Short mmCIF file of C-alpha atoms in Angstrom, two decimals:
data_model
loop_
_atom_site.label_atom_id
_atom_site.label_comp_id
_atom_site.label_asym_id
_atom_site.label_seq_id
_atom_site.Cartn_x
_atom_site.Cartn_y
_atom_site.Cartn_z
CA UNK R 913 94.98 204.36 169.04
CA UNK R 914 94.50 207.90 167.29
CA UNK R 915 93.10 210.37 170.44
CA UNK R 916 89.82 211.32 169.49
CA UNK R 917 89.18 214.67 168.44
CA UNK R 918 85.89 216.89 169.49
CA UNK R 919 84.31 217.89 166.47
CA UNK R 920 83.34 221.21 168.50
CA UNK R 921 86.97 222.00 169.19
CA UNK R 922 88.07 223.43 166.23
CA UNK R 923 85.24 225.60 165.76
CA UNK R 924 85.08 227.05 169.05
CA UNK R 925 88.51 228.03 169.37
CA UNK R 926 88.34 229.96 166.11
CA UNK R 927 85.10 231.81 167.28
CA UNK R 928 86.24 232.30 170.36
CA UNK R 929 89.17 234.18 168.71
CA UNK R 930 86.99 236.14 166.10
CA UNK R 931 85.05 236.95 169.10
CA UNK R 932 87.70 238.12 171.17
CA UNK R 933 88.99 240.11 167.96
CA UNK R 934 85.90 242.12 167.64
CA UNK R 935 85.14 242.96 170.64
CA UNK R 936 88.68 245.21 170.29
CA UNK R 937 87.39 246.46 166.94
CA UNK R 938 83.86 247.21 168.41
CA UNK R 939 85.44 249.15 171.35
CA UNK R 940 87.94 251.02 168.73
CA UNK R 941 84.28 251.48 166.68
CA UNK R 942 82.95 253.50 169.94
CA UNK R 943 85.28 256.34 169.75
CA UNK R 944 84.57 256.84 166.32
CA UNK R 945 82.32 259.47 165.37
CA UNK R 946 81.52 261.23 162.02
CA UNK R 947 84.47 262.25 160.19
CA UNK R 948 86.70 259.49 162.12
CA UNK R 949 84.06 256.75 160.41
CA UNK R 950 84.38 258.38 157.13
CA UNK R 951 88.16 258.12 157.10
CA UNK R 952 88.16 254.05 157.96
CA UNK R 953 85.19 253.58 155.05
CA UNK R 954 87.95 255.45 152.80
CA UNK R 955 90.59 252.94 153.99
CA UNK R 956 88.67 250.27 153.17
CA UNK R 957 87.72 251.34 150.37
CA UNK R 958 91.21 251.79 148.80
CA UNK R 959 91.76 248.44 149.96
CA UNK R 960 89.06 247.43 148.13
CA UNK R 961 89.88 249.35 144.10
CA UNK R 962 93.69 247.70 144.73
CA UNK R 963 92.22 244.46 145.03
CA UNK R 964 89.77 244.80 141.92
CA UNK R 965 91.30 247.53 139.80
CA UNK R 966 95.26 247.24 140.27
CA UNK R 967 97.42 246.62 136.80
CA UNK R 968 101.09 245.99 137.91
CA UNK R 969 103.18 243.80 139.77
CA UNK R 970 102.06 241.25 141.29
CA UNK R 971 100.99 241.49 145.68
CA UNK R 972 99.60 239.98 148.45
CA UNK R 973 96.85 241.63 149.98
CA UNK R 974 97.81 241.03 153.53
CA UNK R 975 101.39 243.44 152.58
CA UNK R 976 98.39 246.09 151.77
CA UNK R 977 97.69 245.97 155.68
CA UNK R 978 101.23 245.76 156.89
CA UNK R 979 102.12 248.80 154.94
CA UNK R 980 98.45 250.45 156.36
CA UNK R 981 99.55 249.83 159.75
CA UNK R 982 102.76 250.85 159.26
CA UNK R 983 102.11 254.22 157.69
CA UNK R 984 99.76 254.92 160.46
CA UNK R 985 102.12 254.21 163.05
CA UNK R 986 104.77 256.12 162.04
CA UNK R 987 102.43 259.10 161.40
CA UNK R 988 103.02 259.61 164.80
CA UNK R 989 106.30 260.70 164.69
CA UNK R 990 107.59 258.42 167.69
CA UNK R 991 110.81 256.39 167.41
CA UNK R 992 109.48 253.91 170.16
CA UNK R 993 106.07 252.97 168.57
CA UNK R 994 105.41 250.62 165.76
CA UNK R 995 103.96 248.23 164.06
CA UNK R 996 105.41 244.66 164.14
CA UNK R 997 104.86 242.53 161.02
CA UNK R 998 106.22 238.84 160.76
CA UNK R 999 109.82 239.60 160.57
CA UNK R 1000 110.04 242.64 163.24
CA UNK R 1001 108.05 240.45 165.73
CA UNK R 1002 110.24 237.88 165.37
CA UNK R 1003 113.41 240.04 165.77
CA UNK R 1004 112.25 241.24 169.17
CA UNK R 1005 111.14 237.90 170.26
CA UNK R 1006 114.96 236.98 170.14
CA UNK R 1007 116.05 240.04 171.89
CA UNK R 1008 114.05 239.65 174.63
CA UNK R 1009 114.48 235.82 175.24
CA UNK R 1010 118.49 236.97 174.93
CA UNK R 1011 119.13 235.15 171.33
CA UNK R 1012 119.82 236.21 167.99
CA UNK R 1013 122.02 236.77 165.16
CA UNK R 1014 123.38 239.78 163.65
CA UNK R 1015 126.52 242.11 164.62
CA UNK R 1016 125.70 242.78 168.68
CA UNK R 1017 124.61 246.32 168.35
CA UNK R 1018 121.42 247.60 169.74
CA UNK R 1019 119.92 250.76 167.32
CA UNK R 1020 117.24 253.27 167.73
CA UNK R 1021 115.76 256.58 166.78
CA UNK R 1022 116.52 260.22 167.69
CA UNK R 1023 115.29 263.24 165.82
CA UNK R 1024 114.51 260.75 162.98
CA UNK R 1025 118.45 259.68 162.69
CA UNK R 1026 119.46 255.97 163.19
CA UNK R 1027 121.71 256.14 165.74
CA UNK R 1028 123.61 253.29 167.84
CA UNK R 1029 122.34 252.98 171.34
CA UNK R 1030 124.75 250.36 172.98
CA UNK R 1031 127.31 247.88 171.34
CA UNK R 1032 126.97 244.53 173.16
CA UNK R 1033 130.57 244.26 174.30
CA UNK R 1034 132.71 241.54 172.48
CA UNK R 1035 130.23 241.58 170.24
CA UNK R 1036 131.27 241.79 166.52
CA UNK R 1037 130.01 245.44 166.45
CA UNK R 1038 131.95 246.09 169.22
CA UNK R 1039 135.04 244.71 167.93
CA UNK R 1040 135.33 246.67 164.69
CA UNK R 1041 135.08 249.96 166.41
CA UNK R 1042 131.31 250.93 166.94
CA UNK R 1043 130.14 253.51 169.39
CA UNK R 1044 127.58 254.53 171.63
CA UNK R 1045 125.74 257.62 169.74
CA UNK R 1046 127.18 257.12 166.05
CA UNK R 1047 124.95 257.52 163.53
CA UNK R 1048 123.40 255.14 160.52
CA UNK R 1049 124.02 256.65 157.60
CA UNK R 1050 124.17 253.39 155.27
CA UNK R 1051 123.49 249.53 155.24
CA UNK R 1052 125.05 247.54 152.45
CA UNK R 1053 125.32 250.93 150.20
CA UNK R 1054 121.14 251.43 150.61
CA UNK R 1055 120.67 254.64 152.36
CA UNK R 1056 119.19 255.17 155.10
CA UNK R 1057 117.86 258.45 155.50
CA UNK R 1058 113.82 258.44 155.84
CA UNK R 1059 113.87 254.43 156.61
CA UNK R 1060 112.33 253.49 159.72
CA UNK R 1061 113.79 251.89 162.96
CA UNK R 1062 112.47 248.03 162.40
CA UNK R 1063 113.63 248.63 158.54
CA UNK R 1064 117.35 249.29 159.44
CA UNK R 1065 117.49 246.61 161.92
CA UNK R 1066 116.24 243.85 160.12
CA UNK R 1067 119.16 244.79 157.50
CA UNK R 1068 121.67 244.86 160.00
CA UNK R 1069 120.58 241.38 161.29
CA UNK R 1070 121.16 237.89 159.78
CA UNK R 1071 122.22 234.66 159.71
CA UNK R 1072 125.93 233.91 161.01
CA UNK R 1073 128.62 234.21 159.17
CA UNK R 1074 127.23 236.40 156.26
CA UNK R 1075 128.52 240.00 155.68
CA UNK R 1076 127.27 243.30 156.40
CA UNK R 1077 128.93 246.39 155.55
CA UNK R 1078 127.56 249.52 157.56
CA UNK R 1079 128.41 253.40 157.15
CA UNK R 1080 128.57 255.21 159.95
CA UNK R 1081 129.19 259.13 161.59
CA UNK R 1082 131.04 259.51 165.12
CA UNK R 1083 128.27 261.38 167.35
CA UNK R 1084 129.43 265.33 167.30
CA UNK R 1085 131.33 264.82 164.39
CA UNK R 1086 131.30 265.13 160.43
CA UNK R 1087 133.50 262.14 160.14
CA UNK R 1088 132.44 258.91 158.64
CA UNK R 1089 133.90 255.79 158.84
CA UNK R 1090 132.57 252.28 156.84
CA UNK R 1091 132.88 249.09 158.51
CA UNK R 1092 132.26 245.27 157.22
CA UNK R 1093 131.31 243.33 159.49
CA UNK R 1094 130.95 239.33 160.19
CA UNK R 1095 127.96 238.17 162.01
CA UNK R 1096 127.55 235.96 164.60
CA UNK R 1097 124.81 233.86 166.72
CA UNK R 1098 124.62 237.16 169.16
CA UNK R 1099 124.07 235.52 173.21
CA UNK R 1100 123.27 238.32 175.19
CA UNK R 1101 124.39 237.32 178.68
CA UNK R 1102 122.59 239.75 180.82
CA UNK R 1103 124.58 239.50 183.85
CA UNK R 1104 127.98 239.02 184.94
CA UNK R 1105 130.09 239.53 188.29
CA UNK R 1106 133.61 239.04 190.60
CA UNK R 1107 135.24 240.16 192.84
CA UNK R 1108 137.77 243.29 192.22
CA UNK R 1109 141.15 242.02 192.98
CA UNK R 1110 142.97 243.25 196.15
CA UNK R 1111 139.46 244.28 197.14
CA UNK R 1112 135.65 243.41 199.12
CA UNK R 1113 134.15 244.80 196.34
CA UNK R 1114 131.22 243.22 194.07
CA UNK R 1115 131.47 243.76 190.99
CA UNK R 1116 128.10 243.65 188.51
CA UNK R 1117 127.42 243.96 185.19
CA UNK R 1118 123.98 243.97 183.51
CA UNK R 1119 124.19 244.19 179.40
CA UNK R 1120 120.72 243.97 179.24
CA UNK R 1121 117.42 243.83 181.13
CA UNK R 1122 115.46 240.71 179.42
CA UNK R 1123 113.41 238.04 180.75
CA UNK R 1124 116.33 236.33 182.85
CA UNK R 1125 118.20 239.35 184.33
CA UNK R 1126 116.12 238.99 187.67
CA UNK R 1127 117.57 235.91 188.16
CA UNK R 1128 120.36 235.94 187.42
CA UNK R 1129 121.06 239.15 189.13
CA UNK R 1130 119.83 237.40 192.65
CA UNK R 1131 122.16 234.52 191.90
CA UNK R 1132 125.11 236.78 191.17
CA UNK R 1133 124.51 239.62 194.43
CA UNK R 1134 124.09 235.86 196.91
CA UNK R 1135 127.07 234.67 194.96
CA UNK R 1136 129.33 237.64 195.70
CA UNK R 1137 128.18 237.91 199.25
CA UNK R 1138 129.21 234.61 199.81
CA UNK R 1139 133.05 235.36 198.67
CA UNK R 1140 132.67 238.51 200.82
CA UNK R 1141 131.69 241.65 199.19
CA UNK R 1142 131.03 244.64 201.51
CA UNK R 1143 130.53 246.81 198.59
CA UNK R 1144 128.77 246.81 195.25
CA UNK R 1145 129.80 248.64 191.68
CA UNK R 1146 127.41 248.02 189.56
CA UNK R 1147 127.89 248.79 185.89
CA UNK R 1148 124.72 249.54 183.72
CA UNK R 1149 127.10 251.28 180.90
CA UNK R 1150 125.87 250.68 177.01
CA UNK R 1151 122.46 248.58 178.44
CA UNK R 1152 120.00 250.01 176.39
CA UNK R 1153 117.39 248.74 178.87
CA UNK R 1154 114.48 246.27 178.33
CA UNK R 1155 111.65 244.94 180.60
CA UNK R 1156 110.60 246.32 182.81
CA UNK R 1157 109.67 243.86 185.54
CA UNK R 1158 113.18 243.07 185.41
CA UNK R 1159 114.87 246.13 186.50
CA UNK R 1160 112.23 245.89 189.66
CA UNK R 1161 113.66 242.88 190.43
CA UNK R 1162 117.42 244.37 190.41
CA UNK R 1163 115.69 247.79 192.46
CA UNK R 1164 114.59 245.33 195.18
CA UNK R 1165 118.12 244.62 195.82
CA UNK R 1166 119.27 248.26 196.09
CA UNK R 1167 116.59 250.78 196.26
CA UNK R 1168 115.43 251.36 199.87
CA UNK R 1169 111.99 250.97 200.76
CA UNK R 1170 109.24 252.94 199.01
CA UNK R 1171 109.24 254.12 195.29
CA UNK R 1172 111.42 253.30 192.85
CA UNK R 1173 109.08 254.49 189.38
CA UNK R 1174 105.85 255.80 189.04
CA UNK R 1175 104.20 254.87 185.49
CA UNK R 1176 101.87 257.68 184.36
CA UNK R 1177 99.18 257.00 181.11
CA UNK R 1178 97.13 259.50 178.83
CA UNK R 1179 94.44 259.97 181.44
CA UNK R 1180 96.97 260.84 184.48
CA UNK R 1181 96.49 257.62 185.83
CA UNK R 1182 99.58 256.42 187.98
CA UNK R 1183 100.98 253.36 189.23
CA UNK R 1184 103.85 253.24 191.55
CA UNK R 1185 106.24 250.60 191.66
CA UNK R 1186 107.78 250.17 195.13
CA UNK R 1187 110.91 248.15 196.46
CA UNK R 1188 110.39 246.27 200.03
CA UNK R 1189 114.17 246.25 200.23
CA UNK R 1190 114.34 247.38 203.99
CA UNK R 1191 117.87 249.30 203.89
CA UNK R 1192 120.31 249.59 201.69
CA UNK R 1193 122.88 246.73 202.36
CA UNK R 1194 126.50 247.65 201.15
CA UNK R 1195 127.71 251.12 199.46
CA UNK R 1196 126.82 251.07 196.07
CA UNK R 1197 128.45 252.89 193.19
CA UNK R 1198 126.74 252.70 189.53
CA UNK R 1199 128.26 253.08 185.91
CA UNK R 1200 126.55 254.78 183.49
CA UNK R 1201 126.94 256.62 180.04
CA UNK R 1202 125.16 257.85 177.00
CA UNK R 1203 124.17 253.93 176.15
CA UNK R 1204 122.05 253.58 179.47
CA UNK R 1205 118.54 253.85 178.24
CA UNK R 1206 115.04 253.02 179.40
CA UNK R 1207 115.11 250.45 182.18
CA UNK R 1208 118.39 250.86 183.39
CA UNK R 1209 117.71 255.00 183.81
CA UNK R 1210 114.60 253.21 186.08
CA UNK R 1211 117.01 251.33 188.14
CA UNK R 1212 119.83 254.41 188.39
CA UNK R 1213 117.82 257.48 188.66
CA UNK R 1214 116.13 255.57 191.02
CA UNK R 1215 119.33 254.87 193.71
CA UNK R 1216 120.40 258.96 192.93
CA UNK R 1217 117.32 259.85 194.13
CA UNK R 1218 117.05 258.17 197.47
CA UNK R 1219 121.17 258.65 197.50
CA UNK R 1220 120.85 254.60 197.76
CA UNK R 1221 124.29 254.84 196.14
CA UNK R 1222 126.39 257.52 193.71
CA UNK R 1223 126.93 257.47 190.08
CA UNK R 1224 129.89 257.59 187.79
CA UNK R 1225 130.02 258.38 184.12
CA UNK R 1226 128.21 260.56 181.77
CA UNK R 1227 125.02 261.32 181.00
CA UNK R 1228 122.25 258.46 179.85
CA UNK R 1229 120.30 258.05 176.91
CA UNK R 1230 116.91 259.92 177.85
CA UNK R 1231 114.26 257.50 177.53
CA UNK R 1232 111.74 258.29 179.49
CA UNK R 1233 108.41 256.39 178.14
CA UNK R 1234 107.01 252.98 178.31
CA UNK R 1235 105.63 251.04 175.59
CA UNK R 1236 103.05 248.50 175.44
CA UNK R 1237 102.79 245.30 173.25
CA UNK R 1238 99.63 244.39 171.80
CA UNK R 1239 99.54 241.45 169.95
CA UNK R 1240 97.35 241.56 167.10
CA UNK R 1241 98.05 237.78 165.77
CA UNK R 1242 100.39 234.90 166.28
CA UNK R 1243 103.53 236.82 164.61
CA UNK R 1244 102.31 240.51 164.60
CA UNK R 1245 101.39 243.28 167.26
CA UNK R 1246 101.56 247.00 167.74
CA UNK R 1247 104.05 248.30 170.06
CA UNK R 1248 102.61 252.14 171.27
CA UNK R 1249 103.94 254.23 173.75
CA UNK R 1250 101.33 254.54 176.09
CA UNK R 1251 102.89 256.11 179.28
CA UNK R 1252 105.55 258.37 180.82
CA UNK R 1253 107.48 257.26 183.87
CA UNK R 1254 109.04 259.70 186.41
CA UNK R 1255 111.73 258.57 189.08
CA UNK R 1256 111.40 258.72 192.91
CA UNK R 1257 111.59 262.34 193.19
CA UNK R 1258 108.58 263.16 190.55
CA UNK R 1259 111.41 264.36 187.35
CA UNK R 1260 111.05 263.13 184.06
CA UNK R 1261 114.31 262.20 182.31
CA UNK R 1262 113.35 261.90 178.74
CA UNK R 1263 114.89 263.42 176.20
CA UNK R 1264 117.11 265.19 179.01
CA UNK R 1265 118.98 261.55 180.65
CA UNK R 1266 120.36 261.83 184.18
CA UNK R 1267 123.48 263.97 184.72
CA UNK R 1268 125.45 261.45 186.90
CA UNK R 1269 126.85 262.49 190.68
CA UNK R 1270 130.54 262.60 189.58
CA UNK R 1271 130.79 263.82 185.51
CA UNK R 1272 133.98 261.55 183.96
CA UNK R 1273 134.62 261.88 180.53
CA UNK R 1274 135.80 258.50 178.82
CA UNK R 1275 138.88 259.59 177.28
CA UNK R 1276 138.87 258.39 173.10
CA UNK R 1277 141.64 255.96 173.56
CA UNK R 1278 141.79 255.22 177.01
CA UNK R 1279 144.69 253.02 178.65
CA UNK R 1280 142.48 252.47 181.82
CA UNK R 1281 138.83 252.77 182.61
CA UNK R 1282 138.80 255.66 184.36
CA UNK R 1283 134.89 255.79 185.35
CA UNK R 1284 135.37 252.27 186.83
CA UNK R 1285 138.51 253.47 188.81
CA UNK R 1286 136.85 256.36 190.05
CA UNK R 1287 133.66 254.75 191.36
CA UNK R 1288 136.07 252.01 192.93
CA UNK R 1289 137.77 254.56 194.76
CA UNK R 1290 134.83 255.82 196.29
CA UNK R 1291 133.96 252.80 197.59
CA UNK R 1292 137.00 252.05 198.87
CA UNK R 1293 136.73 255.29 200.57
CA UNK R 1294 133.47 254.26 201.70
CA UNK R 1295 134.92 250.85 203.39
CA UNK R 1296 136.93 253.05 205.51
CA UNK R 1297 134.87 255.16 206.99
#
């Protein structure tokens, strides 16, 4: 037997929508006064002599928006906000469920250069030689220069096994190097951890902070304290960050009781975000280096300001805002920095990063990983006190 269907169903649910959607256009309709009115009527009224007058290619009105919303986006002159059409919605749906394809390298913006942020390691990007702070000069011989963030990733992306060939500069450097690349179905596996040899000492890794890194993160610390571990290293190199909720979940674990970020908007409204971790439980050494960015600056500047642990490395990326997504349909939305955060001790770290507690240089062909020996030192200097 078909299931009956309410004739009222269908209707409803669209009005309800178109309700729902103007009553955010009404509210934006508010603010705007005057000369702010007169602008939209001009918008619309562009819109309108394309439609009806244009002579030339042929287009689709609904690219007329896109390109709209993404000119008045990136008016704004901030590397974090944007709109998200079809394909750039999509692309960040995979990155934050933790799969996609493409060459493993996670980009972004700075002083309107491409630059890399973090290679995933093992990643194909990682694998033919790409670093932390080199910049984007071309994708498959196209230029870059004046393209915007979402543009240059959704070049770099696609399906596995097809090519990409990518010119790049070393950060602090006029040399350029070209590199063609194989991509892959990119997993990122957000944490990983053992046991150091010869040692009591946990070892964590966090790649990324996406929707299962909580988790996982619990089930890796119990894991490791049931094989032992009286000590924790925990590596947040090249993790360009993620959600935020997440890297809570990992502060609960290791930031004493009380603040661990306060969130700050346009009006200087703030909301603190607090760990009920009673004590610290084992001493705790952290990685980082210039690919730690956003939420994993949360999680770090965080334990060096209530000296919950030490860290080893160099200094981070410097992102120091928060974006919100606002989802505008089914497969678009506007993502808009709409806050600040500030760590424990009331500093902002944007555009600055946090200095680590012990400076090590990663030499450029190292035979050992001399930031991870250092910080294992400590702690085994810590195990003996």
């Amino acid at each position: 037997m078909k299931k009956k269907i309410s004739f009222w169903y269908v209707p409803l649910a669209v009005v309800l929508t178109v309700l729902v959607t103007l009553g955010g256009v009404l509210a934006g309709l508010q603010a705007l006064t005057g000369q702010h009115a007169a602008q939209l009527l001009r918008l619309l009224y562009v819109v309108h002599r394309v439609q009806a007058d244009f002579v030339g290619d042929p287009f689709q009105t609904n690219a007329l928006y896109d390109g709209a919303m993404k000119g008045l986006v990136k008016t704004l002159n901030d590397p974090y906000s944007e709109y998200l059409d079809h394909k750039a919605f999509q692309s960040m749906s995979q990155v934050t469920n933790g799969t996609f394809g493409g060459i493993g390298v996670v980009l972004g913006q700075k002083e309107g250069e491409l630059i890399v942020v973090a290679p995933q390691q093992g990643s194909p990007g990682d694998k033919a030689g790409i670093k932390a702070g080199d910049k984007i000069l071309a994708v498959d011989g196209e230029d870059m220069a004046g393209h915007s963030l979402e543009d240059c990733v959704s070049r770099v992306r696609g399906e596995k096994g097809t090519h990409v060939k990518i010119k790049l500069r070393r950060k602090d450097s006029e040399a350029t190097y070209t590199v063609d690349i194989i991509r892959d179905d990119i997993k990122i596996e957000s944490v990983a951890g053992e046991i150091l040899p010869g040692t009591r000492i946990g070892y964590i890794r966090i790649a990324v902070f996406n929707e299962q890194t909580g988790a996982d993160f619990a089930k890796t610390y119990k894991e490791l304290e049931g094989k032992g571990m009286q000590a924790l290293l925990l590596d947040l190199r090249q993790n360009p960050g993620g959600l935020l909720t997440e890297s809570l979940k990992v502060a609960n674990y290791l930031v004493p009781k009380g603040p661990v970020v306060t969130i700050t908007d346009k009006e200087g409204r703030s909301q603190v975000y607090e760990s009920n971790l009673p004590a610290v439980r084992y001493p705790l050494a952290v990685l980082v280096d210039h690919g730690s960015a956003s939420a994993s600056e949360i999680v770090a500047g965080a334990i060096q300001d209530t000296k919950a642990g030490r860290l080893f490395g160099v200094t981070t990326y410097g992102k120091g805002c928060v974006q919100t997504i606002y989802q505008l349909s089914p497969d678009t939305a506007l993502k808009l920095t709409t806050a600040m955060y500030y760590t424990p001790s009331g500093r902002s770290i944007h555009k600055k990063g946090i200095t680590p507690d012990q400076v090590i240089p990663l030499p450029e062909h190292p035979t050992q990983d001399v930031q991870l020996e250092a910080a294992r030192q400590y702690l085994l200097e810590q195990l003996r006190k």
